[in-house]
C-alpha cells in the first residue's frame, strides 16, 4: 500500500513539534533547577575586594537567585567597598556573619557617598552577626522583613547606623552604634522589638528612635529596651505611639532629653538617668503608665517633665541635684499620682505642678534651694485660666528654701 505524503505530512510535523515542545520544557526546567540548586546553602566570602569572585558583592548576587535560606560566612578580616552593595531581596531568608572573636570590618571608602545605603536587605528572615561597619557618611544598614536579628554588630560614622522598617519581630543585642547622626531608627505600623545589652555612644541627634504609625490603644506588641547604655547625643531615646518596657538602662551626657515618650504607654523601672545638660525624662500624653524606682540626677534643666498624663503612676524614684526635680503640666484634666518619691538638692524646686494637678502623696522634698513643692494655676493665651486642684497629703518638706507648699499662677505670654 502506498501512502501519500500529503496525507501524512501534517501528522509527522505535529509529532515533531510535540517532541520539540516537550524537549524545550525539559531544557527550561533543567535550566531553572540548575540556576537555583546551584546556589549553595552556605556561601563563603574569602576576598576583601569590592567585586569579583569570592567577594561579598558576588555572594549577595548569588543569594538573590536562591530558592532556599542562604548563609553568607565572612572569612576575611575586612572588606573595602568602593560603592554601596546592591539592594538584596531574598525570599527564603538570609544570614550574614563574621567570626565571633574577630568581626569582619566593612568600610565604605567612597567619600562622596553621603546619601547612599551601604547594605540594604529585604527578606522573610534576616540575620546579621559579628560585623563592624564604617559607613563614612552613608546610611549603614537598612533591613526590612517579618523577622530580623542583629547581634554583635557595630556601625559608626553613618547618617543612620541601622534602619529597620516594618519588622514584625526585631531583636537588636550586644551591638554598638557610635558617631552616627542617628544610631538606630525603627519605624512601621506595628511590631515587637527587643533591644538589649547595646551601647549607643556620641550619636549626634538620636541614639535610639522608634515611631510607629499605630496609636498605643491599637498596639498588639511591646518594645522591650533593657540593660542598654546611652551616652552623648541630643536625645538618647525617643519613642512615639508605642508600648514600651524600659528597664535597667543607663542614660548620660545628652543635651536635650535622656528619655522622650510621646503618646505612648510605658513601664519605666530601675533606669539611671544622670549627668546631662537637659531633661532626664520628657513624658507627654502617656496613658496607663508606671515610672518606678528610677535614679534621676544631675540633669541641669529637670529630672522629669510630665505633660498631660492619663493614668500615670510615678512612685519611689530618687531624684537629686537637677534644675527642677519634677515638673508636671496639666493643660486639661489629668489623672496621675506622684507618690513616695525622694526629691533632694534641686537647684530650684523639688516639685512644681502647673495647671491641673496630680495627686501628690507621701513624697520627701529635702534640701531643695527654693520650694519643696510648688502648685500653680496655668494661664495660656486665648484660654480660660486652668486652676490647679491641689490633692496632696503626707508629704515631708525639710530644709528647703521654703517648706510650705506654695501656690500662685504661671502665665504663658501670647505671640
Coordinates of C-alpha atoms in Angstrom, one line a residue:
X1 CA 0.0 0.0 0.0
X2 CA 1.5 3.4 -1.0
X3 CA 1.0 6.3 1.4
X4 CA 0.6 9.8 0.1
X5 CA 3.0 12.4 1.5
X6 CA 0.1 14.9 1.5
X7 CA -1.8 12.7 3.9
X8 CA 0.9 12.0 6.5
X9 CA 2.9 15.3 6.4
X10 CA 0.7 17.1 8.9
X11 CA 0.8 14.1 11.3
X12 CA 4.6 13.9 11.1
X13 CA 5.0 17.6 11.5
X14 CA 2.7 17.7 14.6
X15 CA 4.6 14.8 16.1
X16 CA 7.9 16.5 15.6
X17 CA 6.6 19.8 17.1
X18 CA 5.3 17.9 20.1
X19 CA 8.7 16.3 20.7
X20 CA 10.4 19.7 20.4
X21 CA 7.9 21.3 22.8
X22 CA 8.5 18.6 25.3
X23 CA 12.2 18.9 24.9
X24 CA 12.0 22.7 25.3
X25 CA 10.1 22.3 28.6
X26 CA 12.6 19.8 29.8
X27 CA 15.5 22.1 29.0
X28 CA 13.8 25.1 30.6
X29 CA 13.1 23.0 33.7
X30 CA 16.6 21.8 33.9
X31 CA 18.0 25.3 33.5
X32 CA 15.7 26.7 36.2
X33 CA 16.6 23.8 38.5
X34 CA 20.3 24.3 37.9
X35 CA 20.0 28.1 38.4
X36 CA 18.5 27.7 41.9
X37 CA 20.0 24.4 43.1
X38 CA 23.5 25.6 42.0
X39 CA 23.3 28.2 44.8
X40 CA 24.7 26.6 47.9
X41 CA 23.2 27.0 51.3
X42 CA 26.4 28.4 52.6
X43 CA 28.4 30.9 50.6
X44 CA 31.9 31.7 51.8
X45 CA 33.4 35.2 51.3
X46 CA 37.2 34.9 51.1
X47 CA 38.1 38.1 49.3
X48 CA 38.4 41.6 50.8
X49 CA 37.9 43.2 47.4
X50 CA 34.9 45.3 46.3
X51 CA 33.9 43.0 43.4
X52 CA 34.8 39.7 41.8
X53 CA 34.8 36.0 42.7
X54 CA 34.7 35.3 46.5
X55 CA 33.5 38.8 47.4
X56 CA 30.5 39.9 49.5
X57 CA 29.0 41.6 46.4
X58 CA 29.2 38.4 44.4
X59 CA 27.7 36.4 47.3
X60 CA 24.7 38.7 47.6
X61 CA 24.0 38.4 43.9
X62 CA 24.1 34.6 44.2
X63 CA 21.8 34.7 47.3
X64 CA 19.2 36.6 45.3
X65 CA 18.9 33.6 42.9
X66 CA 18.3 31.0 45.7
X67 CA 15.0 29.3 46.4
X68 CA 16.2 28.5 50.0
X69 CA 17.7 30.1 53.0
X70 CA 21.3 31.3 52.4
X71 CA 24.0 31.8 55.0
X72 CA 26.9 34.1 53.9
X73 CA 30.0 33.5 56.0
X74 CA 32.6 36.2 56.1
X75 CA 36.1 34.7 56.4
X76 CA 38.1 37.9 55.9
X77 CA 39.2 40.5 58.5
X78 CA 38.0 43.4 56.3
X79 CA 36.1 44.4 53.2
X80 CA 36.7 47.6 51.3
X81 CA 33.7 48.9 49.4
X82 CA 34.0 51.4 46.6
X83 CA 30.3 51.8 46.1
X84 CA 27.2 50.6 48.0
X85 CA 26.3 46.9 47.9
X86 CA 23.2 46.1 45.8
X87 CA 19.8 46.1 47.4
X88 CA 19.1 42.5 48.2
X89 CA 15.8 40.7 48.3
X90 CA 15.9 37.0 49.3
X91 CA 12.5 35.2 49.6
X92 CA 13.5 32.4 52.0
X93 CA 15.9 34.0 54.4
X94 CA 19.5 35.4 54.6
X95 CA 22.1 35.5 57.3
X96 CA 25.5 37.3 57.1
X97 CA 28.0 36.7 59.8
X98 CA 31.7 37.1 60.6
X99 CA 33.7 35.3 63.3
X100 CA 32.6 35.9 66.8
X101 CA 36.1 36.8 68.2
X102 CA 37.2 38.8 65.1
X103 CA 34.2 40.5 63.5
X104 CA 34.7 41.5 59.8
X105 CA 35.1 45.2 59.2
X106 CA 33.2 46.5 56.3
X107 CA 34.3 50.0 55.3
X108 CA 32.9 52.5 52.8
X109 CA 35.9 54.1 51.0
X110 CA 33.8 56.4 48.9
X111 CA 34.0 59.9 50.4
X112 CA 31.3 61.2 48.1
X113 CA 28.6 58.6 49.0
X114 CA 26.9 60.6 51.8
X115 CA 23.3 59.7 50.8
X116 CA 23.6 56.1 49.9
X117 CA 22.8 52.9 51.8
X118 CA 25.8 50.6 52.3
X119 CA 23.9 47.4 53.0
X120 CA 20.1 47.1 52.2
X121 CA 18.5 43.7 53.0
X122 CA 14.8 42.6 52.5
X123 CA 13.9 39.1 53.4
X124 CA 11.4 36.9 55.2
X125 CA 14.2 36.2 57.8
X126 CA 17.3 38.5 58.1
X127 CA 20.2 37.8 60.5
X128 CA 23.3 39.9 60.9
X129 CA 26.1 39.0 63.3
X130 CA 29.7 39.7 64.1
X131 CA 30.3 42.6 61.7
X132 CA 31.5 46.2 62.0
X133 CA 30.5 48.8 59.5
X134 CA 32.3 52.2 59.0
X135 CA 29.7 53.9 56.7
X136 CA 31.8 57.0 56.0
X137 CA 28.7 59.3 55.8
X138 CA 26.3 56.9 54.1
X139 CA 23.4 55.1 55.9
X140 CA 25.0 51.9 57.3
X141 CA 22.3 49.1 57.2
X142 CA 18.7 49.1 56.2
X143 CA 16.7 45.9 57.0
X144 CA 13.1 45.0 56.3
X145 CA 11.1 41.8 56.8
X146 CA 8.9 39.9 59.3
X147 CA 11.8 38.6 61.4
X148 CA 15.1 40.4 61.9
X149 CA 18.0 39.6 64.2
X150 CA 21.0 41.9 64.8
X151 CA 23.7 40.6 67.2
X152 CA 27.3 41.8 67.9
X153 CA 27.1 44.4 65.1
X154 CA 28.9 47.8 65.2
X155 CA 28.0 50.7 63.0
X156 CA 29.8 54.1 63.1
X157 CA 30.1 57.3 61.1
X158 CA 26.7 56.9 59.4
X159 CA 23.8 59.1 58.6
X160 CA 21.7 56.3 60.2
X161 CA 23.5 53.4 61.7
X162 CA 20.7 50.9 61.4
X163 CA 17.2 51.5 60.0
X164 CA 14.6 48.8 60.5
X165 CA 11.3 49.1 58.6
X166 CA 8.1 47.0 59.1
X167 CA 9.6 44.2 61.2
X168 CA 7.0 42.1 62.9
X169 CA 9.8 40.8 65.2
X170 CA 13.1 42.6 65.7
X171 CA 15.9 41.8 68.0
X172 CA 19.0 44.0 68.5
X173 CA 21.5 42.7 71.0
X174 CA 25.1 43.2 72.1
X175 CA 25.7 45.8 69.4
X176 CA 27.3 49.3 69.2
X177 CA 26.2 52.4 67.4
X178 CA 28.6 55.3 67.7
X179 CA 29.3 58.7 66.0
X180 CA 26.2 58.4 63.7
X181 CA 23.6 61.1 63.1
X182 CA 21.0 58.6 64.4
X183 CA 22.2 55.4 65.9
X184 CA 19.1 53.2 65.3
X185 CA 15.7 54.2 63.7
X186 CA 12.8 51.8 63.9
X187 CA 9.5 52.5 62.1
X188 CA 6.4 50.9 60.7
X189 CA 2.8 50.2 61.5
X190 CA 3.4 47.9 64.4
X191 CA 5.9 45.3 65.7
X192 CA 7.6 43.6 68.6
X193 CA 11.1 45.0 69.4
X194 CA 13.7 43.7 71.8
X195 CA 16.7 46.0 72.3
X196 CA 19.1 44.5 74.9
X197 CA 22.7 45.0 76.0
X198 CA 23.7 47.6 73.4
X199 CA 25.8 50.7 73.5
X200 CA 24.7 54.0 71.9
X201 CA 27.6 56.4 72.0
X202 CA 28.1 60.0 70.7
X203 CA 25.3 59.8 68.1
X204 CA 24.7 63.4 67.1
X205 CA 20.9 63.5 67.1
X206 CA 19.2 60.3 68.4
X207 CA 20.7 57.2 70.0
X208 CA 17.5 55.1 69.5
X209 CA 14.4 56.4 67.8
X210 CA 11.2 54.4 67.5
X211 CA 8.0 55.7 65.9
X212 CA 5.0 53.5 65.0
X213 CA 2.0 54.6 62.9
X214 CA -0.5 52.8 65.2
X215 CA -1.8 54.5 68.3
X216 CA -0.9 52.8 71.6
X217 CA -4.5 51.6 72.1
X218 CA -4.2 49.6 68.9
X219 CA -0.8 48.2 69.6
X220 CA -0.5 44.4 69.8
X221 CA 3.1 44.2 70.7
X222 CA 5.7 45.6 73.1
X223 CA 9.1 47.3 72.8
X224 CA 11.5 46.0 75.4
X225 CA 14.6 48.2 76.0
X226 CA 16.7 46.6 78.7
X227 CA 20.2 47.0 80.0
X228 CA 21.5 49.4 77.3
X229 CA 24.0 52.2 77.7
X230 CA 23.3 55.6 76.2
X231 CA 25.9 58.3 76.3
X232 CA 26.1 61.6 74.3
X233 CA 23.6 62.7 71.6
X234 CA 20.9 65.3 71.7
X235 CA 18.2 62.8 72.5
X236 CA 19.2 59.4 73.9
X237 CA 16.0 57.5 73.4
X238 CA 12.7 58.7 71.7
X239 CA 9.5 56.7 71.1
X240 CA 6.1 57.7 69.9
X241 CA 2.8 55.7 69.5
X242 CA 4.5 52.7 71.3
X243 CA 4.0 50.3 74.1
X244 CA 7.4 50.4 75.9
X245 CA 9.1 48.5 78.7
X246 CA 12.3 50.3 79.8
X247 CA 14.3 48.6 82.5
X248 CA 17.9 48.7 83.7
X249 CA 19.2 51.2 81.1
X250 CA 21.8 54.0 81.8
X251 CA 21.5 57.4 80.1
X252 CA 24.2 60.1 80.4
X253 CA 25.7 63.1 78.6
X254 CA 22.7 64.0 76.5
X255 CA 21.9 67.7 75.7
X256 CA 18.1 67.7 75.3
X257 CA 16.4 64.6 76.9
X258 CA 17.5 61.2 78.1
X259 CA 14.2 59.6 77.6
X260 CA 11.3 61.0 75.5
X261 CA 8.0 59.3 75.2
X262 CA 5.0 60.7 73.3
X263 CA 1.5 59.3 73.0
X264 CA 2.7 56.0 74.4
X265 CA 2.1 53.5 77.2
X266 CA 5.1 52.6 79.3
X267 CA 6.6 50.8 82.2
X268 CA 9.8 52.7 83.2
X269 CA 11.7 51.0 86.0
X270 CA 15.2 50.9 87.5
X271 CA 16.9 53.1 85.0
X272 CA 19.7 55.5 85.8
X273 CA 19.5 58.9 84.0
X274 CA 22.3 61.2 85.1
X275 CA 24.8 63.9 84.3
X276 CA 23.3 65.9 81.4
X277 CA 22.6 69.4 80.3
X278 CA 19.0 68.6 79.5
X279 CA 15.9 66.9 80.9
X280 CA 16.1 63.3 82.3
X281 CA 12.6 62.2 81.3
X282 CA 10.2 64.0 78.9
X283 CA 6.8 62.3 79.1
X284 CA 3.9 63.7 77.1
X285 CA 0.4 62.2 76.7
X286 CA 1.3 59.0 78.4
X287 CA -1.6 56.7 79.4
X288 CA -1.8 53.8 81.9
X289 CA 1.9 54.0 82.6
X290 CA 4.3 53.5 85.5
X291 CA 7.6 55.2 86.4
X292 CA 9.1 53.5 89.4
X293 CA 12.4 53.1 91.2
X294 CA 14.5 55.1 88.8
X295 CA 17.6 57.2 89.7
X296 CA 17.4 60.7 88.0
X297 CA 20.2 63.1 89.0
X298 CA 22.4 66.0 87.9
X299 CA 20.3 67.0 84.9
X300 CA 20.7 70.7 84.5
X301 CA 17.1 71.5 83.4
X302 CA 14.9 69.0 85.1
X303 CA 14.7 65.4 86.3
X304 CA 11.2 64.8 84.9
X305 CA 8.9 66.9 82.7
X306 CA 5.4 65.3 82.6
X307 CA 2.7 66.8 80.3
X308 CA -1.0 65.8 80.2
X309 CA -0.7 62.4 81.8
X310 CA -3.7 60.0 81.7
X311 CA -3.3 57.3 84.3
X312 CA 0.3 57.7 85.2
X313 CA 1.9 56.4 88.5
X314 CA 5.3 58.0 89.5
X315 CA 6.4 56.1 92.5
X316 CA 9.6 55.6 94.6
X317 CA 12.1 57.4 92.4
X318 CA 15.3 59.0 93.6
X319 CA 15.5 62.5 92.1
X320 CA 18.5 64.7 93.1
X321 CA 20.6 67.7 92.0
X322 CA 18.6 68.6 88.9
X323 CA 17.4 72.1 88.0
X324 CA 13.8 71.2 88.9
X325 CA 13.1 67.8 90.3
X326 CA 9.7 67.0 88.8
X327 CA 7.6 69.4 86.6
X328 CA 4.0 68.4 85.8
X329 CA 1.9 70.4 83.4
X330 CA -1.9 69.8 83.0
X331 CA -3.5 71.7 80.2
X332 CA -6.6 69.6 80.6
X333 CA -7.9 67.3 83.4
X334 CA -5.3 64.7 84.1
X335 CA -5.2 61.5 86.2
X336 CA -1.7 61.0 87.7
X337 CA -0.2 60.2 91.1
X338 CA 3.2 61.2 92.4
X339 CA 3.9 59.1 95.5
X340 CA 6.9 58.1 97.7
X341 CA 9.5 59.9 95.7
X342 CA 12.6 61.4 97.2
X343 CA 13.5 64.9 95.8
X344 CA 16.8 66.3 97.2
X345 CA 19.1 69.2 96.4
X346 CA 17.5 70.6 93.3
X347 CA 18.8 73.9 92.1
X348 CA 15.3 75.3 92.0
X349 CA 12.1 73.5 93.2
X350 CA 11.8 69.9 94.3
X351 CA 8.4 69.5 92.6
X352 CA 6.4 72.1 90.7
X353 CA 2.9 71.4 89.3
X354 CA 1.4 73.8 86.7
X355 CA -2.3 73.7 85.7
X356 CA -4.4 70.7 86.6
X357 CA -2.6 68.9 89.4
X358 CA -1.8 65.2 90.0
X359 CA -2.2 63.6 93.4
X360 CA 0.9 64.3 95.4
X361 CA 1.2 61.9 98.3
X362 CA 4.0 60.7 100.6
X363 CA 6.9 62.4 98.9
X364 CA 10.0 63.7 100.7
X365 CA 11.4 67.0 99.5
X366 CA 14.7 67.8 101.2
X367 CA 17.4 70.5 100.8
X368 CA 16.0 72.0 97.6
X369 CA 17.2 75.5 97.1
X370 CA 13.7 77.1 96.5
X371 CA 10.4 75.5 97.2
X372 CA 10.0 71.8 98.2
X373 CA 6.6 71.7 96.5
X374 CA 5.0 74.5 94.4
X375 CA 1.5 74.3 92.8
X376 CA 0.5 77.0 90.2
X377 CA -2.6 77.8 88.1
X378 CA -1.9 78.0 84.4
X379 CA -2.9 80.9 82.1
X380 CA -2.5 80.2 78.4
X381 CA -3.1 82.7 75.6
X382 CA -6.8 82.7 74.4
X383 CA -7.9 80.2 77.1
X384 CA -9.6 80.3 80.4
X385 CA -7.5 80.0 83.5
X386 CA -6.7 76.4 84.3
X387 CA -6.9 76.2 88.0
X388 CA -4.7 73.9 90.0
X389 CA -6.6 71.4 92.0
X390 CA -4.3 70.6 94.9
X391 CA -4.5 66.9 96.0
X392 CA -1.6 66.5 98.4
X393 CA -1.1 64.7 101.7
X394 CA 1.6 63.0 103.8
X395 CA 4.4 64.9 102.1
X396 CA 7.6 65.7 104.2
X397 CA 9.3 69.0 103.4
X398 CA 12.6 69.6 105.2
X399 CA 15.4 72.2 104.9
X400 CA 14.1 73.6 101.6
X401 CA 14.3 77.2 100.7
X402 CA 10.6 77.2 101.6
X403 CA 9.0 74.3 103.4
X404 CA 5.4 75.5 102.8
X405 CA 3.5 74.2 99.8
X406 CA 3.5 77.4 97.7
X407 CA 0.7 78.4 95.3
X408 CA 0.5 81.1 92.6
X409 CA 0.0 81.5 88.8
X410 CA 2.1 80.6 85.8
X411 CA 1.4 82.9 82.8
X412 CA 2.4 81.9 79.2
X413 CA 2.8 85.1 77.2
X414 CA 1.0 85.3 73.9
X415 CA 2.7 85.9 70.5

